[in-house]
Short mmCIF file of C-alpha atoms in Angstrom, two decimals:
data_model
loop_
_atom_site.label_atom_id
_atom_site.label_comp_id
_atom_site.label_asym_id
_atom_site.label_seq_id
_atom_site.Cartn_x
_atom_site.Cartn_y
_atom_site.Cartn_z
CA MET A 1 -22.37 -4.97 18.86
CA ILE A 2 -18.62 -5.66 18.63
CA ASN A 3 -17.94 -9.51 18.76
CA HIS A 4 -15.38 -9.61 21.45
CA SER A 5 -14.64 -13.32 21.09
CA MET A 6 -13.61 -12.55 17.44
CA TYR A 7 -11.19 -10.07 18.53
CA LEU A 8 -9.40 -12.32 20.71
CA CYS A 9 -9.69 -15.02 18.24
CA LEU A 10 -7.83 -12.77 15.79
CA ILE A 11 -4.87 -11.96 18.31
CA GLY A 12 -4.36 -15.79 18.61
CA VAL A 13 -4.28 -16.36 14.99
CA VAL A 14 -2.20 -13.30 14.05
CA LEU A 15 0.50 -14.15 17.00
CA LEU A 16 0.85 -17.32 15.42
CA SER A 17 1.78 -15.91 12.28
CA HIS A 18 5.44 -14.90 13.68
CA GLY A 19 5.48 -11.10 13.90
CA CYS A 20 2.20 -9.55 13.01
CA GLU A 21 2.98 -9.40 9.34
CA ALA A 22 -0.35 -10.91 8.75
CA PHE A 23 -2.49 -8.36 10.26
CA HIS A 24 -1.18 -5.50 7.92
CA PRO A 25 0.43 -7.74 5.40
CA MET A 26 1.95 -4.89 3.25
CA LEU A 27 3.82 -3.83 6.33
CA LYS A 28 7.20 -5.03 7.64
CA ASN A 29 8.75 -4.12 10.85
CA VAL A 30 11.74 -2.09 9.83
CA LEU A 31 12.95 1.15 11.90
CA PRO A 32 12.68 4.24 9.95
CA GLY A 33 15.44 6.47 9.32
CA ARG A 34 18.08 3.93 8.13
CA ALA A 35 18.67 1.81 5.12
CA PRO A 36 17.11 -1.79 5.55
CA SER A 37 19.59 -4.62 5.87
CA ASN A 38 19.80 -7.33 3.15
CA GLN A 39 17.40 -9.65 5.23
CA GLN A 40 14.80 -6.82 5.96
CA ARG A 41 14.62 -6.02 2.19
CA SER A 42 12.43 -8.67 1.12
CA THR A 43 9.71 -7.17 -0.92
CA THR A 44 6.26 -6.37 0.21
CA SER A 45 3.55 -8.61 0.18
CA LEU A 46 -0.24 -8.42 0.61
CA ASN A 47 -2.40 -10.88 2.21
CA ASN A 48 -5.03 -11.21 -0.46
CA ASN A 49 -7.03 -14.65 -0.34
CA LYS A 50 -8.15 -16.06 -3.98
CA MET A 51 -10.83 -14.31 -5.37
CA GLU A 52 -12.39 -16.21 -8.22
CA ASP A 53 -14.47 -13.23 -9.64
CA SER A 54 -11.81 -10.87 -9.78
CA GLY A 55 -8.84 -13.01 -11.16
CA SER A 56 -6.72 -11.86 -7.96
CA ALA A 57 -4.86 -14.44 -6.29
CA VAL A 58 -1.97 -15.23 -3.70
CA GLU A 59 0.52 -17.40 -5.43
CA GLU A 60 1.63 -19.10 -1.99
CA TYR A 61 0.43 -19.07 1.45
CA LYS A 62 3.99 -19.74 3.46
CA ASN A 63 2.36 -20.51 6.87
CA ALA A 64 -1.26 -21.81 8.05
CA ALA A 65 -1.89 -19.03 10.13
CA THR A 66 -1.74 -16.44 7.52
CA GLN A 67 -4.17 -18.48 5.29
CA ILE A 68 -6.76 -18.98 8.32
CA LEU A 69 -6.56 -15.12 8.87
CA SER A 70 -7.46 -14.34 5.33
CA ASN A 71 -10.73 -16.26 5.90
CA PHE A 72 -11.74 -13.44 8.24
CA MET A 73 -11.63 -11.01 5.64
CA GLU A 74 -14.95 -9.87 4.00
CA LYS A 75 -15.89 -12.04 0.72
CA PRO A 76 -17.24 -10.42 -2.39
CA SER A 77 -21.00 -9.97 -2.33
CA ASP A 78 -23.30 -12.22 -4.50
CA ASP A 79 -25.83 -9.39 -4.66
CA SER A 80 -26.15 -8.59 -8.37
CA GLU A 81 -26.99 -4.87 -7.48
CA ALA A 82 -23.93 -4.53 -5.49
CA ALA A 83 -21.65 -1.57 -6.43
CA PRO A 84 -19.27 -2.24 -8.98
CA ASN A 85 -15.58 -2.57 -8.37
CA PRO A 86 -13.63 0.47 -9.21
CA ILE A 87 -10.54 -1.48 -9.88
CA ASP A 88 -12.26 -3.02 -12.89
CA SER A 89 -12.19 0.35 -14.89
CA ILE A 90 -8.44 0.65 -14.47
CA ASP A 91 -6.39 0.15 -17.65
CA PHE A 92 -3.66 -2.43 -16.63
CA ASP A 93 -2.42 -2.57 -20.18
CA ALA A 94 -1.88 1.23 -20.70
CA PRO A 95 1.28 2.34 -22.12
CA LYS A 96 4.22 2.88 -19.62
CA PHE A 97 5.66 5.96 -17.91
CA PRO A 98 8.80 7.19 -19.99
CA LYS A 99 11.99 6.98 -18.12
CA VAL A 100 12.98 9.77 -16.11
CA ASP A 101 15.30 10.91 -13.30
CA LEU A 102 14.42 9.59 -9.67
CA ASP A 103 13.39 13.02 -8.47
CA THR A 104 11.13 13.64 -11.26
CA LEU A 105 9.40 10.20 -10.84
CA ALA A 106 9.31 10.81 -7.17
CA GLN A 107 7.24 14.00 -7.84
CA ALA A 108 5.08 12.41 -10.42
CA LEU A 109 4.18 9.51 -7.57
CA ASP A 110 3.83 12.18 -5.00
CA TYR A 111 0.98 13.88 -7.06
CA GLU A 112 -0.77 10.59 -7.81
CA LEU A 113 -0.50 8.92 -4.57
CA TYR A 114 -1.52 12.21 -2.75
CA ASN A 115 -4.83 12.31 -4.87
CA LYS A 116 -5.54 8.77 -5.24
CA GLU A 117 -4.38 7.27 -1.95
CA TRP A 118 -3.88 4.07 -3.60
CA PHE A 119 -2.05 2.30 -0.54
CA VAL A 120 -5.60 1.80 0.88
CA THR A 121 -7.88 2.42 -2.21
CA GLY A 122 -6.28 0.36 -4.76
CA ASN A 123 -6.64 2.96 -7.29
CA VAL A 124 -3.19 2.49 -8.83
CA ASN A 125 -1.91 4.14 -12.07
CA PRO A 126 -0.38 0.94 -13.61
CA ILE A 127 1.77 3.32 -15.95
CA TYR A 128 4.69 3.31 -13.43
CA PHE A 129 4.95 -0.31 -12.67
CA SER A 130 6.98 -2.84 -14.35
CA GLU A 131 5.35 -6.02 -15.69
CA ASP A 132 7.78 -8.01 -13.25
CA PHE A 133 6.35 -5.85 -10.31
CA GLU A 134 6.37 -8.28 -7.30
CA PHE A 135 6.39 -8.39 -3.47
CA GLN A 136 6.65 -11.01 -0.89
CA ASP A 137 7.42 -11.71 2.78
CA PRO A 138 7.69 -14.91 5.05
CA ASP A 139 3.97 -15.16 5.03
CA VAL A 140 2.74 -14.56 1.29
CA LYS A 141 4.06 -14.29 -2.23
CA LEU A 142 2.27 -12.20 -4.62
CA SER A 143 3.27 -10.83 -8.31
CA GLY A 144 1.56 -8.10 -10.43
CA ILE A 145 0.27 -4.62 -9.97
CA GLU A 146 -3.23 -5.76 -10.52
CA ASP A 147 -3.38 -8.47 -7.75
CA TYR A 148 -1.88 -5.57 -5.53
CA ALA A 149 -4.66 -3.22 -6.40
CA ARG A 150 -7.65 -5.66 -6.11
CA GLY A 151 -6.05 -7.09 -2.57
CA VAL A 152 -5.69 -3.49 -1.41
CA TYR A 153 -9.20 -2.62 -2.16
CA LYS A 154 -10.49 -5.99 -0.50
CA LEU A 155 -8.47 -5.37 2.72
CA PHE A 156 -9.32 -1.93 3.41
CA ASP A 157 -12.66 -0.45 4.41
CA GLN A 158 -13.27 1.92 1.38
CA GLU A 159 -15.45 4.43 3.58
CA THR A 160 -12.93 4.82 6.34
CA ALA A 161 -9.26 4.16 5.29
CA ARG A 162 -6.88 6.89 4.75
CA ALA A 163 -3.46 6.98 3.26
CA GLU A 164 -2.38 10.56 3.61
CA ILE A 165 0.65 11.20 1.86
CA ILE A 166 3.44 13.35 3.78
CA SER A 167 5.93 13.02 1.07
CA THR A 168 7.56 11.07 -1.80
CA VAL A 169 11.34 11.80 -2.46
CA ARG A 170 14.38 10.11 -3.75
CA ASN A 171 16.20 7.86 -1.04
CA ASP A 172 19.70 8.91 -0.77
CA ALA A 173 20.57 5.91 1.29
CA VAL A 174 19.24 3.16 -0.90
CA PRO A 175 20.11 3.14 -4.82
CA ASN A 176 17.24 3.26 -7.35
CA THR A 177 14.92 3.91 -4.43
CA ILE A 178 11.94 6.41 -3.87
CA THR A 179 10.42 6.40 -0.37
CA CYS A 180 6.99 7.74 0.51
CA THR A 181 6.15 8.85 3.95
CA TRP A 182 2.52 8.49 4.70
CA ARG A 183 -0.30 8.29 7.52
CA LEU A 184 -2.54 5.35 7.51
CA SER A 185 -5.80 5.29 9.27
CA GLY A 186 -9.28 4.17 9.21
CA LYS A 187 -10.46 0.51 9.35
CA VAL A 188 -9.55 -3.07 7.77
CA SER A 189 -12.31 -5.38 6.44
CA ILE A 190 -11.31 -8.32 8.95
CA GLY A 191 -13.92 -9.93 10.85
CA PRO A 192 -16.52 -7.29 12.29
CA GLY A 193 -13.91 -4.47 10.93
CA LEU A 194 -10.90 -3.60 12.98
CA THR A 195 -10.02 0.07 13.57
CA ILE A 196 -6.48 1.10 12.70
CA LYS A 197 -4.78 3.34 15.35
CA PRO A 198 -3.08 6.03 13.00
CA TYR A 199 0.69 5.47 12.14
CA ILE A 200 3.17 6.55 9.99
CA CYS A 201 4.27 4.15 7.02
CA TYR A 202 7.40 4.18 4.93
CA THR A 203 6.98 2.72 1.43
CA ASP A 204 10.24 1.89 -0.47
CA PHE A 205 9.80 1.77 -4.23
CA THR A 206 12.84 0.13 -5.91
CA VAL A 207 13.10 1.55 -9.57
CA ASP A 208 14.43 -0.47 -12.46
CA GLU A 209 17.63 1.13 -13.93
CA GLU A 210 16.86 0.13 -17.51
CA THR A 211 13.31 0.96 -17.74
CA GLY A 212 12.76 3.60 -14.93
CA LEU A 213 9.88 1.48 -13.75
CA ILE A 214 8.90 0.32 -10.44
CA LEU A 215 10.06 -3.15 -9.84
CA GLU A 216 9.43 -3.83 -6.23
CA GLN A 217 7.70 -2.34 -3.07
CA GLU A 218 8.47 -2.58 0.69
CA ASP A 219 6.74 -1.04 3.35
CA ARG A 220 7.75 -0.53 7.24
CA PHE A 221 6.41 1.55 9.87
CA ASP A 222 7.29 3.52 13.01
CA ILE A 223 5.69 1.64 15.43
CA PRO A 224 6.23 -2.29 16.48
CA GLY A 225 3.73 -4.78 14.86
CA TYR A 226 2.53 -5.70 18.39
CA ASP A 227 1.47 -2.01 19.28
CA ILE A 228 -0.49 -2.20 15.86
CA LEU A 229 -2.25 -5.23 16.50
CA LEU A 230 -2.97 -4.64 20.11
CA SER A 231 -4.27 -1.09 19.37
CA ALA A 232 -6.60 -2.54 16.79
CA THR A 233 -8.08 -5.16 19.24
CA LEU A 234 -7.45 -4.69 23.00
CA GLY A 235 -7.12 -0.94 22.29
CA GLN A 236 -10.82 -0.92 21.22
CA LEU A 237 -12.02 -2.57 24.31
CA PHE A 238 -9.69 -0.74 26.71
CA PRO A 239 -9.07 2.76 25.06
CA PRO A 240 -6.77 4.08 28.04
CA LEU A 241 -4.19 1.59 26.58
CA ILE A 242 -3.54 3.81 23.79
CA GLY A 243 -1.18 6.44 24.57
CA THR A 244 -0.09 4.99 27.88
CA LEU A 245 1.15 1.29 27.33
CA LEU A 246 0.73 1.70 23.47
CA ALA A 247 1.99 4.53 21.30
CA ALA A 248 -0.49 7.58 20.81
CA PRO A 249 -1.88 7.91 17.33
CA ALA A 250 0.38 9.62 14.71
CA PRO A 251 -0.82 13.26 14.32
CA PRO A 252 -2.83 14.76 11.68
CA VAL A 253 -1.22 15.48 8.37
CA GLU A 254 -1.04 18.97 7.31
CA PRO A 255 -2.57 19.57 3.84
CA ARG A 256 -0.48 20.62 0.89
CA GLN A 257 -0.66 21.01 -2.75
CA PRO A 258 1.47 18.64 -4.83
CA THR A 259 2.07 19.40 -8.58
CA MET A 260 2.61 17.14 -11.31
CA PRO A 261 6.45 17.38 -13.06
CA ASP A 262 6.94 19.07 -16.36
CA ILE A 263 8.70 16.55 -18.41
CA LYS A 264 8.22 18.52 -21.74
CA PRO A 265 12.02 19.74 -21.68
CA ALA A 266 12.88 16.29 -21.27
CA PHE A 267 10.70 14.98 -24.17
CA PRO A 268 10.60 17.37 -27.12
CA SER A 269 8.07 15.01 -29.05
CA ILE A 270 5.66 15.48 -26.23
CA ASP A 271 2.80 15.60 -28.68
CA GLU A 272 3.74 12.50 -30.15
CA ASN A 273 3.71 10.55 -26.92
CA PRO A 274 0.10 9.76 -25.17
CA ILE A 275 1.71 9.58 -21.56
CA ALA A 276 3.54 12.67 -22.18
CA LYS A 277 0.65 14.56 -23.46
CA TRP A 278 -1.33 13.26 -20.21
CA ILE A 279 1.32 14.40 -18.03
CA GLY A 280 1.38 17.74 -19.72
CA SER A 281 -2.30 18.33 -19.07
CA PHE A 282 -1.50 18.71 -15.41
CA THR A 283 1.27 21.14 -15.96
CA LYS A 284 -0.75 23.58 -17.73
CA GLN A 285 -3.33 23.78 -14.79
#
């Protein structure tokens, strides 16, 4: 049975956190279809409270409400027979992806994100990310792709959460930026489990000109933060609110078949480059 008092408590806590970023801490309320302003382009954060057993930690909570909300997240199980954390199998020291043009990198990310959905699974491929990768917002500051991966895995319910990729392309409006458009749905592991009304997200990857690796990540979405919050709380108690006073769920995503780019022409020594050989294995399929 759903604990209604828990929902009301969450509403109060989140509203105190100034703007609903704490509910879905990877998302910023920026309107799609235009380049973010300097104030809006703060890098993305993840509301990931410290996990001693995983080594993942928020560097700084910037307001008390966000820190309180993190206490509602499910804690790691002490059961020795619990399923292993799949993030532990990721090689975060793997060689980095060779520098390519933005269109090629966008195609590679599109293929990987479509198949791994790491925005909700945490199953990232570290080869695309700089050692200096970071994100932050007014609530939380966090650095490092490993902490991001572990936080995402913890935040989302792994049985229901989906990040269905619609497109990943070079952003012509913002220099050195790749934008991924995707549909978020499922549940987050907060309190009894909050159901997310499906909505569209826009993830901007800022790419380092020198290395070709991702330095920053910023997420934005197509509905206001209050709509996301109320749909996940009051909308579950009073379903008629969704589609009337609140926005309707985002439509389903049409399936497609992304392909990995063929980088061999740009790297004649492909057989000597372990990353290039790995990418080549996809292009030969």
